Short mmCIF file of C-alpha atoms in Angstrom, two decimals:
data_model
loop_
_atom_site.label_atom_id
_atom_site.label_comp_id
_atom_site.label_asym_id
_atom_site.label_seq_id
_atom_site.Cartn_x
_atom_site.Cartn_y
_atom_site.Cartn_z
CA UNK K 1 18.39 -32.29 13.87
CA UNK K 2 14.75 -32.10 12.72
CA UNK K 3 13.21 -32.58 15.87
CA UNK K 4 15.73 -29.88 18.08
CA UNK K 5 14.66 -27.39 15.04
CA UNK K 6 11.21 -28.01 15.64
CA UNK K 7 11.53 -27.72 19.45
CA UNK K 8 13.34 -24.62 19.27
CA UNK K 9 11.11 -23.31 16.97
CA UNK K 10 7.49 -23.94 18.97
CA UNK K 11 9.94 -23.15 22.52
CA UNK K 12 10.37 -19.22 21.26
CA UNK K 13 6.84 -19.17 19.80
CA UNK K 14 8.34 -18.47 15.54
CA UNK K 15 5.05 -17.83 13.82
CA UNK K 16 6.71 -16.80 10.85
CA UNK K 17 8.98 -20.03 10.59
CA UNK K 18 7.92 -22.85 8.39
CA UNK K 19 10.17 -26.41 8.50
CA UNK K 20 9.26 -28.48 5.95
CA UNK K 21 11.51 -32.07 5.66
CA UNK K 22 9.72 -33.61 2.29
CA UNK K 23 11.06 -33.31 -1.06
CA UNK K 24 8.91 -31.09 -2.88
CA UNK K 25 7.88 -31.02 -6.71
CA UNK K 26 9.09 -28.11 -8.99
CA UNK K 27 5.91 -26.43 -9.25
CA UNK K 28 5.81 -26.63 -5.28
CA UNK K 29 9.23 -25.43 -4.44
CA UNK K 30 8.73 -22.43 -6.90
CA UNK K 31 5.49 -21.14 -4.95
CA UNK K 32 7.56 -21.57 -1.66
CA UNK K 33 10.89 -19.63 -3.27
CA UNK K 34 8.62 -16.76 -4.34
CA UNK K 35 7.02 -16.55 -0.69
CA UNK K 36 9.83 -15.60 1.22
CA UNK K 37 11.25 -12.17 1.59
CA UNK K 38 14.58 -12.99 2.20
CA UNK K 39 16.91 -16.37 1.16
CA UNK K 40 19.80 -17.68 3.98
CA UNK K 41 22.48 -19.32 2.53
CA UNK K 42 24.69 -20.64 5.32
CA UNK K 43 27.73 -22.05 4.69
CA UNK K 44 30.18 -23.39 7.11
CA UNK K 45 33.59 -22.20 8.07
CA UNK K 46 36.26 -23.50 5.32
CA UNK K 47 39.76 -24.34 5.31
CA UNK K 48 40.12 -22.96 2.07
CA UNK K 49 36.40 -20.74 0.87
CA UNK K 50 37.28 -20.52 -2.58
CA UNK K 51 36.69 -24.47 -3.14
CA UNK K 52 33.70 -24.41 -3.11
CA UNK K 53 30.66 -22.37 -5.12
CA UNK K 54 27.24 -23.49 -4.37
CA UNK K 55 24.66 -22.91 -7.49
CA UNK K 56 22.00 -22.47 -5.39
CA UNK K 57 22.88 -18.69 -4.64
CA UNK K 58 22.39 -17.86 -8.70
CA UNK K 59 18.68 -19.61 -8.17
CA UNK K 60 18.48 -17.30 -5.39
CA UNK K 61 19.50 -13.94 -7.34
CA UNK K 62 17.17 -15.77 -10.17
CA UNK K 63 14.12 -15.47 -7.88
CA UNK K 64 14.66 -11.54 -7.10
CA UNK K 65 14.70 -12.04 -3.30
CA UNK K 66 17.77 -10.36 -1.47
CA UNK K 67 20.41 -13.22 0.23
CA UNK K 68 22.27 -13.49 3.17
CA UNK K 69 25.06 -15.49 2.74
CA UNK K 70 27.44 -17.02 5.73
CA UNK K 71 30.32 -17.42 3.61
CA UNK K 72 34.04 -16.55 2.86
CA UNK K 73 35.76 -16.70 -0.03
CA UNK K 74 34.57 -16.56 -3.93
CA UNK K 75 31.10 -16.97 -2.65
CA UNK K 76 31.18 -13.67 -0.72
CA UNK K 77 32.49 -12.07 -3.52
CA UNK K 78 30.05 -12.95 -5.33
CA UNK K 79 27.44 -11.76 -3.26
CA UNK K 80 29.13 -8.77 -2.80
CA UNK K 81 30.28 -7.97 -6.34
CA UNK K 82 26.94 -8.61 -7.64
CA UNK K 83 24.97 -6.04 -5.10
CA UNK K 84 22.26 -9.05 -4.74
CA UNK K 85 22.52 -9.89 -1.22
CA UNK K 86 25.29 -9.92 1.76
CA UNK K 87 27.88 -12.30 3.12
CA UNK K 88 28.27 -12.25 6.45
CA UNK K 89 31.11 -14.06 8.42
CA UNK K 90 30.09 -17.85 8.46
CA UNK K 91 29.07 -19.67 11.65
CA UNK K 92 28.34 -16.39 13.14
CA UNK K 93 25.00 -15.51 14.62
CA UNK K 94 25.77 -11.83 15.70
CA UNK K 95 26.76 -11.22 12.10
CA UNK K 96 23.71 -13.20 10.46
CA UNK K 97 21.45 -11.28 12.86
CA UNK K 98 23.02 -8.01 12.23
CA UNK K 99 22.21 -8.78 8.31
CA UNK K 100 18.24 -9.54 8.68
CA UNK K 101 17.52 -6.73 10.96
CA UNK K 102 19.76 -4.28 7.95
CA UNK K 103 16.93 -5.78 5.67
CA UNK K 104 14.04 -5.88 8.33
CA UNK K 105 14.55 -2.06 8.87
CA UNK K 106 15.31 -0.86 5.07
CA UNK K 107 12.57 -2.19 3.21
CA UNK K 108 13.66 -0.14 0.14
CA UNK K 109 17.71 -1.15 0.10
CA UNK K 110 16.49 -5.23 0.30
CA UNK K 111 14.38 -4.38 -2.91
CA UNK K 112 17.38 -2.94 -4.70
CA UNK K 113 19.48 -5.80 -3.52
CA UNK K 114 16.89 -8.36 -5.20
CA UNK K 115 16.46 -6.27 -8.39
CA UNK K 116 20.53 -6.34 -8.21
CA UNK K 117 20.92 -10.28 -7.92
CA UNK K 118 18.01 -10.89 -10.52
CA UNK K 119 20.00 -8.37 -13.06
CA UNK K 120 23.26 -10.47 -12.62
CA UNK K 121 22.05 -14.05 -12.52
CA UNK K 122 20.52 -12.87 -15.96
CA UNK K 123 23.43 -10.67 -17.58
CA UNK K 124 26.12 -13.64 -16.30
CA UNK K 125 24.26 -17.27 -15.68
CA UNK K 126 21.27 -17.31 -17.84
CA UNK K 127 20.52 -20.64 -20.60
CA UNK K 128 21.64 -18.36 -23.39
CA UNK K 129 24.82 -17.15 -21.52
CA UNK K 130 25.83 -20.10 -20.60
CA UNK K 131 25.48 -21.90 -23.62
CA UNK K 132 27.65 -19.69 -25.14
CA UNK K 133 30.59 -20.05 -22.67
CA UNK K 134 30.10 -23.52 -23.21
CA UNK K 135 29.97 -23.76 -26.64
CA UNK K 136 33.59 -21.52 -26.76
CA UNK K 137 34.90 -24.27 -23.95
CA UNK K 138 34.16 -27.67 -26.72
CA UNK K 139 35.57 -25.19 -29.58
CA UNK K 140 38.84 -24.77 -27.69
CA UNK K 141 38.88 -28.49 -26.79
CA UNK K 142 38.28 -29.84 -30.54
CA UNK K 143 40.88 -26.91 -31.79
CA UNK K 144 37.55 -26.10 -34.48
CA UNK K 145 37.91 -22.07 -34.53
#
């Protein structure tokens, strides 16, 4: 699909759209993350949406940017539950355009929704958080209470 993105892209003039295809280093992909305004999470249409959870949206919330997410299920909930971003129906690009203009034109509600995502991924999926769920999970497993 690379090279019908990168037609479509130079055939409606985007500027502002960058396609990179390379796996990047750590240190590169953070200075990339904290360069956009926004993060797109699309997510195809699923028989059943609460199978499957993709981690990448609590990186997202992590980086205090606002998401869009095409998704159903636990993952919209998610999104919507945590104030950091929102779902739109997936595979839907009357939806997903109806969500960046929201952002494009409130300036002030996208920077709530980014301070919102950052303020869950901390309070529910940080190291220390999550080392403590799983330290509960091996205590119930080796019956050591």
């Amino acid at each position: 699909y690379e090279r019908e993105i990168k037609k479509k892209i130079e055939n409606l003039k985007l500027s502002n759209v960058l396609l990179y295809t390379k796996v990047f280093k750590e240190e590169e992909l953070v200075k990339f993350l904290n360069i956009t305004d926004v993060f797109l999470l699309p997510m195809k249409k699923l028989d059943n949406p609460n199978i499957s959870f993709p981690l990448k949206l609590i990186e997202y919330f992590a980086c205090e940017k606002p998401v869009i997410c095409c998704a159903a299920g636990e993952t919209a909930r998610i999104v919507h539950d945590s104030s950091g971003g929102l779902a739109v129906e997936p595979e839907s690009p009357r939806a997903l355009a109806k969500a960046i203009l929201k952002l494009y034109r409130n300036i002030g509600y996208a920077k709530r929704l980014a301070v919102n995502g950052r303020r869950f991924a901390l309070r529910y999926f940080s190291y220390d958080v999550m080392a403590k769920k799983l330290e509960k999970v091996f205590y119930s497993l080796t019956c050591l209470k």
